[in-house]
GROMACS .gro file of C-alpha atoms in nm:
model
  183
    1UNK     CA    1 -33.596  -0.218  -3.068
    2UNK     CA    2 -33.781   0.103  -3.139
    3UNK     CA    3 -33.664   0.424  -2.978
    4UNK     CA    4 -33.955   0.511  -2.748
    5UNK     CA    5 -33.794   0.808  -2.576
    6UNK     CA    6 -33.998   1.050  -2.783
    7UNK     CA    7 -34.347   0.902  -2.784
    8UNK     CA    8 -34.512   0.575  -2.684
    9UNK     CA    9 -34.748   0.395  -2.919
   10UNK     CA   10 -35.123   0.432  -2.881
   11UNK     CA   11 -35.140   0.058  -2.809
   12UNK     CA   12 -34.887   0.088  -2.523
   13UNK     CA   13 -35.066   0.385  -2.370
   14UNK     CA   14 -35.416   0.242  -2.414
   15UNK     CA   15 -35.326  -0.095  -2.261
   16UNK     CA   16 -35.141   0.071  -1.971
   17UNK     CA   17 -35.427   0.301  -1.872
   18UNK     CA   18 -35.708   0.050  -1.940
   19UNK     CA   19 -35.542  -0.214  -1.725
   20UNK     CA   20 -35.445   0.037  -1.455
   21UNK     CA   21 -35.805   0.159  -1.431
   22UNK     CA   22 -35.949  -0.193  -1.414
   23UNK     CA   23 -35.691  -0.334  -1.171
   24UNK     CA   24 -35.736  -0.041  -0.930
   25UNK     CA   25 -36.113  -0.070  -0.961
   26UNK     CA   26 -36.113  -0.446  -0.910
   27UNK     CA   27 -35.879  -0.419  -0.613
   28UNK     CA   28 -36.110  -0.160  -0.455
   29UNK     CA   29 -36.417  -0.369  -0.533
   30UNK     CA   30 -36.250  -0.681  -0.391
   31UNK     CA   31 -36.169  -0.505  -0.064
   32UNK     CA   32 -36.521  -0.364  -0.043
   33UNK     CA   33 -36.678  -0.706  -0.110
   34UNK     CA   34 -36.473  -0.882   0.156
   35UNK     CA   35 -36.513  -0.606   0.415
   36UNK     CA   36 -36.891  -0.583   0.371
   37UNK     CA   37 -36.971  -0.944   0.271
   38UNK     CA   38 -37.133  -0.810  -0.047
   39UNK     CA   39 -37.172  -1.148  -0.214
   40UNK     CA   40 -37.400  -1.007  -0.483
   41UNK     CA   41 -37.099  -0.818  -0.629
   42UNK     CA   42 -36.885  -1.130  -0.681
   43UNK     CA   43 -37.026  -1.210  -1.029
   44UNK     CA   44 -36.944  -0.854  -1.144
   45UNK     CA   45 -36.595  -0.871  -0.991
   46UNK     CA   46 -36.528  -1.207  -1.158
   47UNK     CA   47 -36.667  -1.099  -1.495
   48UNK     CA   48 -36.462  -0.779  -1.500
   49UNK     CA   49 -36.153  -0.980  -1.402
   50UNK     CA   50 -36.207  -1.226  -1.687
   51UNK     CA   51 -36.278  -0.940  -1.928
   52UNK     CA   52 -35.961  -0.747  -1.843
   53UNK     CA   53 -35.750  -1.065  -1.847
   54UNK     CA   54 -35.779  -1.066  -2.226
   55UNK     CA   55 -35.615  -0.720  -2.240
   56UNK     CA   56 -35.358  -0.815  -1.975
   57UNK     CA   57 -35.241  -1.107  -2.189
   58UNK     CA   58 -35.222  -0.879  -2.494
   59UNK     CA   59 -35.017  -0.629  -2.292
   60UNK     CA   60 -34.780  -0.896  -2.164
   61UNK     CA   61 -34.728  -1.026  -2.519
   62UNK     CA   62 -34.685  -0.670  -2.645
   63UNK     CA   63 -34.422  -0.602  -2.379
   64UNK     CA   64 -34.245  -0.932  -2.460
   65UNK     CA   65 -34.242  -0.850  -2.833
   66UNK     CA   66 -34.147  -0.482  -2.803
   67UNK     CA   67 -33.939  -0.478  -2.485
   68UNK     CA   68 -33.957  -0.214  -2.215
   69UNK     CA   69 -33.970   0.153  -2.316
   70UNK     CA   70 -33.634   0.328  -2.300
   71UNK     CA   71 -33.593   0.574  -2.011
   72UNK     CA   72 -33.636   0.939  -2.100
   73UNK     CA   73 -33.319   1.030  -1.909
   74UNK     CA   74 -33.025   0.869  -1.731
   75UNK     CA   75 -33.086   0.761  -1.372
   76UNK     CA   76 -32.884   0.617  -1.088
   77UNK     CA   77 -32.833   0.242  -1.115
   78UNK     CA   78 -33.041   0.172  -0.802
   79UNK     CA   79 -33.331   0.375  -0.947
   80UNK     CA   80 -33.316   0.180  -1.272
   81UNK     CA   81 -33.303  -0.151  -1.081
   82UNK     CA   82 -33.599  -0.050  -0.862
   83UNK     CA   83 -33.798   0.067  -1.166
   84UNK     CA   84 -33.730  -0.262  -1.343
   85UNK     CA   85 -33.836  -0.461  -1.035
   86UNK     CA   86 -34.156  -0.257  -0.994
   87UNK     CA   87 -34.244  -0.298  -1.362
   88UNK     CA   88 -34.192  -0.675  -1.341
   89UNK     CA   89 -34.404  -0.697  -1.023
   90UNK     CA   90 -34.680  -0.499  -1.194
   91UNK     CA   91 -34.684  -0.704  -1.513
   92UNK     CA   92 -34.664  -1.038  -1.332
   93UNK     CA   93 -34.914  -0.925  -1.069
   94UNK     CA   94 -35.165  -0.818  -1.332
   95UNK     CA   95 -35.136  -1.168  -1.480
   96UNK     CA   96 -35.148  -1.348  -1.145
   97UNK     CA   97 -35.453  -1.161  -1.010
   98UNK     CA   98 -35.706  -1.287  -1.268
   99UNK     CA   99 -35.542  -1.630  -1.303
  100UNK     CA  100 -35.558  -1.690  -0.928
  101UNK     CA  101 -35.915  -1.556  -0.918
  102UNK     CA  102 -36.025  -1.788  -1.198
  103UNK     CA  103 -35.853  -2.088  -1.035
  104UNK     CA  104 -36.016  -1.998  -0.702
  105UNK     CA  105 -36.357  -1.992  -0.868
  106UNK     CA  106 -36.300  -2.316  -1.061
  107UNK     CA  107 -36.148  -2.500  -0.763
  108UNK     CA  108 -36.429  -2.378  -0.540
  109UNK     CA  109 -36.681  -2.532  -0.779
  110UNK     CA  110 -36.825  -2.198  -0.891
  111UNK     CA  111 -36.714  -2.235  -1.253
  112UNK     CA  112 -36.648  -1.928  -1.467
  113UNK     CA  113 -36.913  -1.689  -1.589
  114UNK     CA  114 -36.862  -1.381  -1.801
  115UNK     CA  115 -37.157  -1.148  -1.743
  116UNK     CA  116 -37.395  -1.445  -1.711
  117UNK     CA  117 -37.244  -1.653  -1.993
  118UNK     CA  118 -37.111  -1.987  -1.868
  119UNK     CA  119 -36.749  -2.029  -1.975
  120UNK     CA  120 -36.719  -2.323  -1.735
  121UNK     CA  121 -37.021  -2.456  -1.551
  122UNK     CA  122 -37.040  -2.465  -1.176
  123UNK     CA  123 -36.982  -2.807  -1.018
  124UNK     CA  124 -37.333  -2.899  -0.907
  125UNK     CA  125 -37.436  -3.223  -0.739
  126UNK     CA  126 -37.810  -3.260  -0.680
  127UNK     CA  127 -37.845  -2.886  -0.742
  128UNK     CA  128 -37.586  -2.792  -0.478
  129UNK     CA  129 -37.248  -2.642  -0.557
  130UNK     CA  130 -36.966  -2.875  -0.462
  131UNK     CA  131 -36.603  -2.779  -0.426
  132UNK     CA  132 -36.415  -2.924  -0.720
  133UNK     CA  133 -36.061  -2.905  -0.582
  134UNK     CA  134 -36.022  -2.769  -0.229
  135UNK     CA  135 -35.640  -2.755  -0.249
  136UNK     CA  136 -35.650  -2.557  -0.574
  137UNK     CA  137 -35.913  -2.322  -0.431
  138UNK     CA  138 -35.713  -2.271  -0.110
  139UNK     CA  139 -35.381  -2.201  -0.284
  140UNK     CA  140 -35.543  -1.975  -0.545
  141UNK     CA  141 -35.731  -1.790  -0.270
  142UNK     CA  142 -35.408  -1.732  -0.075
  143UNK     CA  143 -35.231  -1.605  -0.388
  144UNK     CA  144 -35.524  -1.381  -0.482
  145UNK     CA  145 -35.541  -1.230  -0.133
  146UNK     CA  146 -35.161  -1.199  -0.093
  147UNK     CA  147 -35.131  -1.007  -0.419
  148UNK     CA  148 -35.326  -0.710  -0.282
  149UNK     CA  149 -35.056  -0.561  -0.055
  150UNK     CA  150 -34.781  -0.649  -0.303
  151UNK     CA  151 -34.962  -0.478  -0.589
  152UNK     CA  152 -35.055  -0.178  -0.373
  153UNK     CA  153 -34.689  -0.131  -0.279
  154UNK     CA  154 -34.579  -0.166  -0.644
  155UNK     CA  155 -34.846   0.079  -0.761
  156UNK     CA  156 -34.745   0.333  -0.495
  157UNK     CA  157 -34.378   0.300  -0.594
  158UNK     CA  158 -34.473   0.331  -0.961
  159UNK     CA  159 -34.674   0.649  -0.902
  160UNK     CA  160 -34.406   0.790  -0.670
  161UNK     CA  161 -34.144   0.725  -0.939
  162UNK     CA  162 -34.353   0.898  -1.204
  163UNK     CA  163 -34.405   1.198  -0.978
  164UNK     CA  164 -34.034   1.208  -0.890
  165UNK     CA  165 -33.947   1.214  -1.261
  166UNK     CA  166 -34.195   1.495  -1.318
  167UNK     CA  167 -34.146   1.714  -1.011
  168UNK     CA  168 -33.787   1.657  -0.899
  169UNK     CA  169 -33.605   1.538  -1.213
  170UNK     CA  170 -33.821   1.759  -1.437
  171UNK     CA  171 -33.805   1.508  -1.722
  172UNK     CA  172 -34.081   1.401  -1.960
  173UNK     CA  173 -34.147   1.048  -1.829
  174UNK     CA  174 -34.494   1.130  -1.694
  175UNK     CA  175 -34.587   1.342  -1.996
  176UNK     CA  176 -34.488   1.052  -2.223
  177UNK     CA  177 -34.716   0.814  -2.026
  178UNK     CA  178 -34.997   1.066  -2.062
  179UNK     CA  179 -34.947   1.067  -2.439
  180UNK     CA  180 -34.777   1.403  -2.480
  181UNK     CA  181 -34.490   1.440  -2.722
  182UNK     CA  182 -34.166   1.528  -2.542
  183UNK     CA  183 -34.042   1.880  -2.597
   0.00000   0.00000   0.00000
């Protein structure tokens, strides 16, 4: 395994920040849509979710191939365990969000569209959308909705950990994630 204490690869940094930006944006958009019944935004939400899923899969494969970055400094065992748990929740959650959303759409008979391009046609009977698999749609909907508080908690812990490293521990963890070479 490569020693990543000094600097992370451009691929690692790019995938991290791209996915972070999209996941936070899609979570915000999802909350807005459900709170305001803004049904006209659902195609955009779904398309962005399908689009970012491609990068999420690449990131998961990249992480599997390259392992987790080595910590910049030594930490207490409970901190390392919590960091590992949070990282696993984030990587699995970023996979589960779009998968559950796509299964919800498919099971609900909506099909899958990527910015207007049919990846899977809606289930139409006599011109009316028909639920394809109500159980699949229900389970996927529950998973998709349940992920929000879990991911929010993991993101808050992740950010708090980064800030702790930077402000309290005064190590280069945050600088490394921002692409700066450690000094």
